[in-house]
PDB file of C-alpha atoms in Angstrom:
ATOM      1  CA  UNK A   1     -15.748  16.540  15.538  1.00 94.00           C
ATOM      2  CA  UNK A   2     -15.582  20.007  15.904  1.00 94.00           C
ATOM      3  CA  UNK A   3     -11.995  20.151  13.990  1.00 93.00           C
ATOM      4  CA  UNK A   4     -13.834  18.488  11.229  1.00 92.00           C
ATOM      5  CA  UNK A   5     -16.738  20.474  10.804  1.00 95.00           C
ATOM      6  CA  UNK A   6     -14.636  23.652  10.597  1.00 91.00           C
ATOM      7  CA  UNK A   7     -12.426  22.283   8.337  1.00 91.00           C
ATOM      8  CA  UNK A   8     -15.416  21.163   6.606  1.00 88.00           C
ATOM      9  CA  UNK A   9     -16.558  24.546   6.475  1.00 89.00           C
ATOM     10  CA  UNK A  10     -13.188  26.391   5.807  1.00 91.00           C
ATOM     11  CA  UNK A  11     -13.215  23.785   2.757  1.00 89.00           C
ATOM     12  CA  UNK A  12     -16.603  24.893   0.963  1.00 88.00           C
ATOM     13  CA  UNK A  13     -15.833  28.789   1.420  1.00 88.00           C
ATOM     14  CA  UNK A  14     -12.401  28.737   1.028  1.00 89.00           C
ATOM     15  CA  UNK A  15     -10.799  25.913  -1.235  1.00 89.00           C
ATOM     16  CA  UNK A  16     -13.875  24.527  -3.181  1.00 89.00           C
ATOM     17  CA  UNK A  17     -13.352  27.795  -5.182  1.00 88.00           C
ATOM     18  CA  UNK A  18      -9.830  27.072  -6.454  1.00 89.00           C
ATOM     19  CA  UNK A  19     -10.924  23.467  -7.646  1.00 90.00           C
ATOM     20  CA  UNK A  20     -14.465  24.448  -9.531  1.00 91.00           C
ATOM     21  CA  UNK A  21     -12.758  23.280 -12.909  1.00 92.00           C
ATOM     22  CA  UNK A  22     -11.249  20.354 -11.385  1.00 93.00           C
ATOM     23  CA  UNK A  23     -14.527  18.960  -9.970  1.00 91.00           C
ATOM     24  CA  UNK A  24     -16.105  19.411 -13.115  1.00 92.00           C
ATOM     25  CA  UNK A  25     -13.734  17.813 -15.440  1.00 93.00           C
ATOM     26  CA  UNK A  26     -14.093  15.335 -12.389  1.00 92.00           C
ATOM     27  CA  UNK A  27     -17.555  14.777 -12.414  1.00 94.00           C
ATOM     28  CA  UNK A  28     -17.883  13.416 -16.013  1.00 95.00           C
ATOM     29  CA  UNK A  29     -15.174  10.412 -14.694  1.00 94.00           C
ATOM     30  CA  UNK A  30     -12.151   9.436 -13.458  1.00 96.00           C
ATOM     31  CA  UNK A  31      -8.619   8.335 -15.132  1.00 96.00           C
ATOM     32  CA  UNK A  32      -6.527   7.897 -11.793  1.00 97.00           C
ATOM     33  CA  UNK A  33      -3.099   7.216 -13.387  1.00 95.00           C
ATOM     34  CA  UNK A  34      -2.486   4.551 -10.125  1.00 97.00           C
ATOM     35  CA  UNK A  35      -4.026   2.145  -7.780  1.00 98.00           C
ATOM     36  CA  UNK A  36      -2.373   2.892  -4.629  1.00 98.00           C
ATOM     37  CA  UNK A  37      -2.673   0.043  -1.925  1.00 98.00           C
ATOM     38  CA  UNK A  38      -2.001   1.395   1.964  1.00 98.00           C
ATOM     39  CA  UNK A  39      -2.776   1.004   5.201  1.00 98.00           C
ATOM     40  CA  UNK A  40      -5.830   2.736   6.785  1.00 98.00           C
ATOM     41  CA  UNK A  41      -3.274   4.524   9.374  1.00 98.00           C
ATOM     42  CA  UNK A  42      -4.362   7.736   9.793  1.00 97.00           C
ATOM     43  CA  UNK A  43      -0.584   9.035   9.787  1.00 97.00           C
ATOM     44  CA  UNK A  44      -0.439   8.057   6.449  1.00 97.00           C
ATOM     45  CA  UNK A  45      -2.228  10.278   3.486  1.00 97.00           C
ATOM     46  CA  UNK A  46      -1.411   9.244  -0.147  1.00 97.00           C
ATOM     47  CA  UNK A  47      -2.021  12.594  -1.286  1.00 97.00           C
ATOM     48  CA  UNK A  48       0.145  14.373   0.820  1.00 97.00           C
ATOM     49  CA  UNK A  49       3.385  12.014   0.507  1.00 96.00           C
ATOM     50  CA  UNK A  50       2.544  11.660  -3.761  1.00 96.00           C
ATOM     51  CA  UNK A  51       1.346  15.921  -3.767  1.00 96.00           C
ATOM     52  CA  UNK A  52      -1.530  14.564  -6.188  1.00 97.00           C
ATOM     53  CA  UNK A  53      -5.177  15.919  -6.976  1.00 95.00           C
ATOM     54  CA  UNK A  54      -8.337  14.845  -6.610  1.00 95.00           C
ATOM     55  CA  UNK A  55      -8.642  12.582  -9.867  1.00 96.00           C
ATOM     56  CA  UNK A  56      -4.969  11.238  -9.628  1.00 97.00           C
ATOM     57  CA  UNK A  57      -4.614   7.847  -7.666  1.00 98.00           C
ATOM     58  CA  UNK A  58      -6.998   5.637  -6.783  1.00 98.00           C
ATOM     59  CA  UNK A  59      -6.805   4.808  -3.323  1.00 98.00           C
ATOM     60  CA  UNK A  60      -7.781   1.355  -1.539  1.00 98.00           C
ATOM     61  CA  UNK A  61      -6.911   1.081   2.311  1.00 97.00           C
ATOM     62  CA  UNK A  62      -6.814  -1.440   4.828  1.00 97.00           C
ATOM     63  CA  UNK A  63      -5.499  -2.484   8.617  1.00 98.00           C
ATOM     64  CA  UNK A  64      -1.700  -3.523   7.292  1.00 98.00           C
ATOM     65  CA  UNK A  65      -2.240  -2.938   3.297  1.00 98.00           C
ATOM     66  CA  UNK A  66      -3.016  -6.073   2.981  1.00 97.00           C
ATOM     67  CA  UNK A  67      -3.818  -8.063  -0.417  1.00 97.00           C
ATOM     68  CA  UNK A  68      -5.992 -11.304  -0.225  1.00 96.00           C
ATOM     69  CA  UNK A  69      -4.912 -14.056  -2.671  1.00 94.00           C
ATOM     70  CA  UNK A  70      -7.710 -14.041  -5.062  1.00 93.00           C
ATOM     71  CA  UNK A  71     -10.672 -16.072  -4.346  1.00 88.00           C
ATOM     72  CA  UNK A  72      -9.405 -15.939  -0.506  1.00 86.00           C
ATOM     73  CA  UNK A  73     -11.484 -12.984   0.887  1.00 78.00           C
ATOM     74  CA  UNK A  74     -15.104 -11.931   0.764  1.00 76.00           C
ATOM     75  CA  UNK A  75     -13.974  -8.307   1.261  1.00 80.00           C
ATOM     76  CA  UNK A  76     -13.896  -5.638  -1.095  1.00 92.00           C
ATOM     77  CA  UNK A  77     -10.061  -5.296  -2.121  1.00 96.00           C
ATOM     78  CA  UNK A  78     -10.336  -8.187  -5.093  1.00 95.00           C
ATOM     79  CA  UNK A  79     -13.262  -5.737  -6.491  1.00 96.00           C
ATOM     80  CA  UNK A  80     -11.235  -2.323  -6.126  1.00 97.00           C
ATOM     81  CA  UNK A  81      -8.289  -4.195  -7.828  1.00 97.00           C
ATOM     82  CA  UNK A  82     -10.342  -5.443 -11.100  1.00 96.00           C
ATOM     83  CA  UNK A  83     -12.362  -2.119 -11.210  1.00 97.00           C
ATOM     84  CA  UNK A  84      -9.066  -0.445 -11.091  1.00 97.00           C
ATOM     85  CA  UNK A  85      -7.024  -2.337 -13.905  1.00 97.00           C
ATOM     86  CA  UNK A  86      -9.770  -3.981 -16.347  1.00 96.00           C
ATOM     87  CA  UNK A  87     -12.259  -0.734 -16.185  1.00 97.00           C
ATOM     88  CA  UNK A  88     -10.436   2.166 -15.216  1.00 97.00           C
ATOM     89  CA  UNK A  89      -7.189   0.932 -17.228  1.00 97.00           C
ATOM     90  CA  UNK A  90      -4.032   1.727 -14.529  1.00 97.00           C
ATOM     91  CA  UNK A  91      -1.079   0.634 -15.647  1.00 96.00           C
ATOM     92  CA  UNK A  92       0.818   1.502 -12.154  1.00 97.00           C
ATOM     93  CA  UNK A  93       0.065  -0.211  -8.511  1.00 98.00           C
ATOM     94  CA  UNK A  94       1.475   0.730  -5.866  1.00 98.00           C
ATOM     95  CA  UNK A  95       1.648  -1.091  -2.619  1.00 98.00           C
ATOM     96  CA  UNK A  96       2.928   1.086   0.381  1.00 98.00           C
ATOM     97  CA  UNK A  97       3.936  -0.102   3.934  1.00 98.00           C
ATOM     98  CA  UNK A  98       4.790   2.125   7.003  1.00 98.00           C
ATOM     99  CA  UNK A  99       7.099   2.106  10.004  1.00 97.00           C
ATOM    100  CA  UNK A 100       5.813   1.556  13.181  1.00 97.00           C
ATOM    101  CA  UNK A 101       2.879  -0.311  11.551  1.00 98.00           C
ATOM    102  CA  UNK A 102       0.118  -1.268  14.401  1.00 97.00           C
ATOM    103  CA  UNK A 103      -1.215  -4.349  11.883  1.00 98.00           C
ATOM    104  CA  UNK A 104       2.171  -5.462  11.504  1.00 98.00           C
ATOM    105  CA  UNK A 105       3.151  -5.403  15.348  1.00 97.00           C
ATOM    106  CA  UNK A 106       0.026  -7.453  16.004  1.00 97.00           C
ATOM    107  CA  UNK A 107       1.265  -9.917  13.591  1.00 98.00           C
ATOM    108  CA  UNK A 108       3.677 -10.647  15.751  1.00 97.00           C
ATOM    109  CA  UNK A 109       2.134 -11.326  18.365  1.00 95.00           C
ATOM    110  CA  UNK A 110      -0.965 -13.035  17.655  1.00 96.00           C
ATOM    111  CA  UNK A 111      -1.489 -14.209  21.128  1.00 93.00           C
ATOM    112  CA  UNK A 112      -2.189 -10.433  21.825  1.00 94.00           C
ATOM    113  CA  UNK A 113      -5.228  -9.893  19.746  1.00 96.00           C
ATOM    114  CA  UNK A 114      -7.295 -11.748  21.931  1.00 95.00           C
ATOM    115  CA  UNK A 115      -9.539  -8.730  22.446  1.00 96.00           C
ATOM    116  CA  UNK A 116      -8.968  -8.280  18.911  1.00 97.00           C
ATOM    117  CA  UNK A 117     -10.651 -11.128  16.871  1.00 97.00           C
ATOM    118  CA  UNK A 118     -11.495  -9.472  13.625  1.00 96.00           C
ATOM    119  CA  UNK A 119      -8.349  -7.887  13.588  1.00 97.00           C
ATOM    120  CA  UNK A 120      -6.752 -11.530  14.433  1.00 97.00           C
ATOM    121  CA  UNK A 121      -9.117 -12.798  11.535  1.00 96.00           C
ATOM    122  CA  UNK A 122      -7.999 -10.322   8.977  1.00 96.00           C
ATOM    123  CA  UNK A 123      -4.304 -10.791   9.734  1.00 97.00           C
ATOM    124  CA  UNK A 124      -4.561 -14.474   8.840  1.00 95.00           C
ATOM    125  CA  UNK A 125      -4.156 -12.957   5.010  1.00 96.00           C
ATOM    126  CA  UNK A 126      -0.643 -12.044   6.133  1.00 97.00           C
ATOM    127  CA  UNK A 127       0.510 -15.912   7.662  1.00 96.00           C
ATOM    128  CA  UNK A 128       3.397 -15.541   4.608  1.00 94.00           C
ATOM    129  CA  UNK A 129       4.921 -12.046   6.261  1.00 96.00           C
ATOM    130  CA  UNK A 130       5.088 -13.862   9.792  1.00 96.00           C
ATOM    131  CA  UNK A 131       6.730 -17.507   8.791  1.00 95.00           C
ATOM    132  CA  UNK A 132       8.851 -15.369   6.506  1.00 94.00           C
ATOM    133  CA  UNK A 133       9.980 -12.932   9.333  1.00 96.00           C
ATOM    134  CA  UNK A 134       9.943 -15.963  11.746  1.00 94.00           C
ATOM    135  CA  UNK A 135      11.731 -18.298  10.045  1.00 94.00           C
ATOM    136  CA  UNK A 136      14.106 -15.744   8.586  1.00 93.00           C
ATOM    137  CA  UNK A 137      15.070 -13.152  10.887  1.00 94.00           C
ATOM    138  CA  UNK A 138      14.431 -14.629  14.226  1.00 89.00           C
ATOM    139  CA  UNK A 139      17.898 -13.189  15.094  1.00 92.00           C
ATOM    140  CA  UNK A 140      16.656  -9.578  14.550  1.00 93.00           C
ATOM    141  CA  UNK A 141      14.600  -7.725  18.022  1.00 91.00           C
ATOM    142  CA  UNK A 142      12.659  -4.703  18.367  1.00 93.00           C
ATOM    143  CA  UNK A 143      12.322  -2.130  16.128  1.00 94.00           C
ATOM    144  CA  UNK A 144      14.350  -3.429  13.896  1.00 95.00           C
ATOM    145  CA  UNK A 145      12.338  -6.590  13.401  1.00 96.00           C
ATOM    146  CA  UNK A 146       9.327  -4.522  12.778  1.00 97.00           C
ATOM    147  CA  UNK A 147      10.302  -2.685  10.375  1.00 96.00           C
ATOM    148  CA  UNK A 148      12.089  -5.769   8.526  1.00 96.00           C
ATOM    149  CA  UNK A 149       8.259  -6.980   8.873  1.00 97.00           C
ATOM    150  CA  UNK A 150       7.202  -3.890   7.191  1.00 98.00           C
ATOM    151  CA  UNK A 151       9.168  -4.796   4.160  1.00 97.00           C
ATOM    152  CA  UNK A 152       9.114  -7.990   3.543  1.00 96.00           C
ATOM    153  CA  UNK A 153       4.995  -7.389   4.296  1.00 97.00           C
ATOM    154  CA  UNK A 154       4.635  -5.299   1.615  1.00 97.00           C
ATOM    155  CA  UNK A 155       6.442  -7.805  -0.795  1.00 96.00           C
ATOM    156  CA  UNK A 156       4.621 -11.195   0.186  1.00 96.00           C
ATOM    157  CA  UNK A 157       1.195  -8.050  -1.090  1.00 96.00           C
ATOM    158  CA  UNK A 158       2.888  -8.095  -4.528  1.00 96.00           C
ATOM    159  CA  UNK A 159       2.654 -11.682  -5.117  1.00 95.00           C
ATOM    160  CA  UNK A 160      -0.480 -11.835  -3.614  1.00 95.00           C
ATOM    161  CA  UNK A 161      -1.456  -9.220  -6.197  1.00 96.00           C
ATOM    162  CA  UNK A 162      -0.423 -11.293  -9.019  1.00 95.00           C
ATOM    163  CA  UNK A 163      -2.683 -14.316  -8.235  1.00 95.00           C
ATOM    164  CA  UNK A 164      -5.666 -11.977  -9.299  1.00 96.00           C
ATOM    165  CA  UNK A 165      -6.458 -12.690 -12.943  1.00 95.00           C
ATOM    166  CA  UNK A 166      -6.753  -9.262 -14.285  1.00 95.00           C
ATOM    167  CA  UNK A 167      -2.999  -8.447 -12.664  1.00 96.00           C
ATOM    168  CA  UNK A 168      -1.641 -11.732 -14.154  1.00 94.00           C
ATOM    169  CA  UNK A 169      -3.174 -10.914 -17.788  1.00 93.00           C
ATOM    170  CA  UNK A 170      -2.033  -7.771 -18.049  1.00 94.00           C
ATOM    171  CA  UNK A 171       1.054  -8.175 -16.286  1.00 94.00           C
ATOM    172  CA  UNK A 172       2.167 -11.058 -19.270  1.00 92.00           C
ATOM    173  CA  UNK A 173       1.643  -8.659 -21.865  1.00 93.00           C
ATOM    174  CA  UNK A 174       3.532  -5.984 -19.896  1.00 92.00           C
ATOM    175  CA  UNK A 175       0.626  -3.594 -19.648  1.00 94.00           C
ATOM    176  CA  UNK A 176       0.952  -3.368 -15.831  1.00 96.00           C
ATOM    177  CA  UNK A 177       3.911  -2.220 -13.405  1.00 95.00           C
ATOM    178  CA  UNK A 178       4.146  -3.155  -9.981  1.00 96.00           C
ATOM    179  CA  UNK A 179       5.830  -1.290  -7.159  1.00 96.00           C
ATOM    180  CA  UNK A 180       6.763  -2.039  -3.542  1.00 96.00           C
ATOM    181  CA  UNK A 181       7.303   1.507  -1.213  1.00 97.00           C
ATOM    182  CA  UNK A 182       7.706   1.992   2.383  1.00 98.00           C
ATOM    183  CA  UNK A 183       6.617   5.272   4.101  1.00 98.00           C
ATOM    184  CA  UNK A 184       9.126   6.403   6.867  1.00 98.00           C
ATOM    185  CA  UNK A 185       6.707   8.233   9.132  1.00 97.00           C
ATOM    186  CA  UNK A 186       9.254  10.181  11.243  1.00 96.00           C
ATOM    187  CA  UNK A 187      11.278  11.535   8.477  1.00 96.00           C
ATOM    188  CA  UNK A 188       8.437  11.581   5.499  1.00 96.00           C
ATOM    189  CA  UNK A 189      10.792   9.608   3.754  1.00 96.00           C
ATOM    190  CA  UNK A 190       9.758   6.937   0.973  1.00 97.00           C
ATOM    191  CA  UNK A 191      11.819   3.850   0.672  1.00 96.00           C
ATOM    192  CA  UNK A 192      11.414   1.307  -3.036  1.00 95.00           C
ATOM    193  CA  UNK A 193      11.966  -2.029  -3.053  1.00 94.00           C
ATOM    194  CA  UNK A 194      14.645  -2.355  -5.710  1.00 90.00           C
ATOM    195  CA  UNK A 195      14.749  -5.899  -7.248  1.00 86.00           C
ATOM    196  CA  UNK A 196      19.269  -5.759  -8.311  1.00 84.00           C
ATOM    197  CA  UNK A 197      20.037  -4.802  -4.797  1.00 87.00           C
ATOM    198  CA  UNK A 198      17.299  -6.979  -3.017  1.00 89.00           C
ATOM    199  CA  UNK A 199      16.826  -3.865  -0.274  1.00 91.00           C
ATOM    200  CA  UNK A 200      14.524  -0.924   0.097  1.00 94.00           C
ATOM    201  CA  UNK A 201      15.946   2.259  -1.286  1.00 93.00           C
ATOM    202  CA  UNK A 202      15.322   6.277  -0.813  1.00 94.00           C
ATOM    203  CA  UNK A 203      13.100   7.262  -3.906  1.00 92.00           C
ATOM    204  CA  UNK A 204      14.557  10.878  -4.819  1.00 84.00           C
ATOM    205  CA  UNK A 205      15.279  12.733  -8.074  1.00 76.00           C
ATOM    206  CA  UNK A 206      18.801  10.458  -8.890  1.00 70.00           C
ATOM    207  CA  UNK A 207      16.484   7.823  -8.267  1.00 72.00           C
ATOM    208  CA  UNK A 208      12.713   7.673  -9.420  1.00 78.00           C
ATOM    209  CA  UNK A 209      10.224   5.275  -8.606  1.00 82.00           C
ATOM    210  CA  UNK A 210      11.002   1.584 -10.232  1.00 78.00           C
ATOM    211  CA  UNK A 211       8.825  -1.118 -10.877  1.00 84.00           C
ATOM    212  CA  UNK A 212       9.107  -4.670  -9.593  1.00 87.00           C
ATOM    213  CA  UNK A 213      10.270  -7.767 -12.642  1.00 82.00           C
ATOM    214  CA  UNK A 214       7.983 -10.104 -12.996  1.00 71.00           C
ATOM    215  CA  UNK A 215       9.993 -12.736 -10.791  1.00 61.00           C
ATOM    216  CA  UNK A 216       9.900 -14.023  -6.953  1.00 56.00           C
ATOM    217  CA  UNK A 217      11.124 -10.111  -5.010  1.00 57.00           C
ATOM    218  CA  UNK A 218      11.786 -11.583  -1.169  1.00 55.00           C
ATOM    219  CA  UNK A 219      14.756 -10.164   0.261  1.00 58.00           C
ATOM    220  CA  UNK A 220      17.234 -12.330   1.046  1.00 50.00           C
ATOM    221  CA  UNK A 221      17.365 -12.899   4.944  1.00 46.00           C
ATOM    222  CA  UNK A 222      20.220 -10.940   6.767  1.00 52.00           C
TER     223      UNK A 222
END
């Protein structure tokens, strides 16, 4: 706690002065210009990996990033979503995996959350990742199957995104863009799903970020 507190500190006599504008323009409301969907890994900071301010992205986080089908949760992610996109108007959502993703290893292996049961629970929103990666890639180990979990995780989010009504409305008129990203911890790296190639791709200046068609995105299995 003690890290906190002085960074805490170092905060309101250091850097609070460089933002006094900000966090007034700030305080009469927000226009985030994304909804960015992510894990609640503390490796991961959607800040740091987008360099955005206070104001920028609105942020929703969960154990795996995981999406609900609407009407299938009690939780608060269906809420964040329609605050988001009917009230606060994004047009952009973003939902962003990670390697070596805790959530993602439990998934498969279910038998090992035991211990675990809400965790267990919650990772019943994610039964389409594991019968895809099981019935798919059951000839991939290790790693390498994790990370293919990762993926196709983060995919099987964006169609549970469009079952909520304020995605599909907007999304028919073409008012919304969707977006499927993987964060590469050990090399900061961020990979985009990119629909013509049907793989994850390096987002970098020869190629920006590119939204999702409004069709089916799983990979094909390898």
């Amino acid at each position: 706690m003690q890290k906190l507190a002085d960074g805490l500190h170092k905060f309101q006599t250091d850097v609070c002065r460089g933002y006094q504008d900000l966090f007034q323009h700030l305080a009469r409301g927000q226009r985030p210009e994304a909804l960015f969907i992510t894990c609640s890994d503390s490796r991961i900071n959607p800040n740091l990996i987008t360099q955005t301010q206070p104001g920028d992205i609105f942020i929703v986080r969960n154990v795996g990033n995981i999406v609900p089908p609407y009407g299938a949760s009690n939780g608060s992610e269906a809420a964040a979503i329609e605050f988001a996109v009917a009230h606060l108007g994004i047009k952009h959502i973003i939902v962003c995996g990670h390697t070596h993703c805790g959530a993602m290893r439990g998934l498969l292996d279910l038998n090992g959350l035991d211990e675990l049961p809400a965790v267990k629970s919650w990772l019943q929103h994610a039964e389409l990742t594991r019968r895809l990666v099981q019935e798919n890639y059951s000839h991939i180990e290790g790693e390498n199957r994790l990370t293919i979990t990762v993926e196709e995780n983060v995919l099987a989010q964006i169609e549970n995104l469009r079952t909520h009504p304020t995605i599909r409305a907007r999304l028919a008129r073409g008012e919304l863009s969707l977006y499927a990203w993987v964060f590469k911890i050990e090399t900061g790296q961020v990979f985009q799903f990119e629909h013509s190639s049907g793989q994850f791709a390096p987002i970098c200046e020869a190629a920006p970020p590119s939204a999702l068609p409004e069709t089916t995105v799983y990979r094909r299995a390898v």
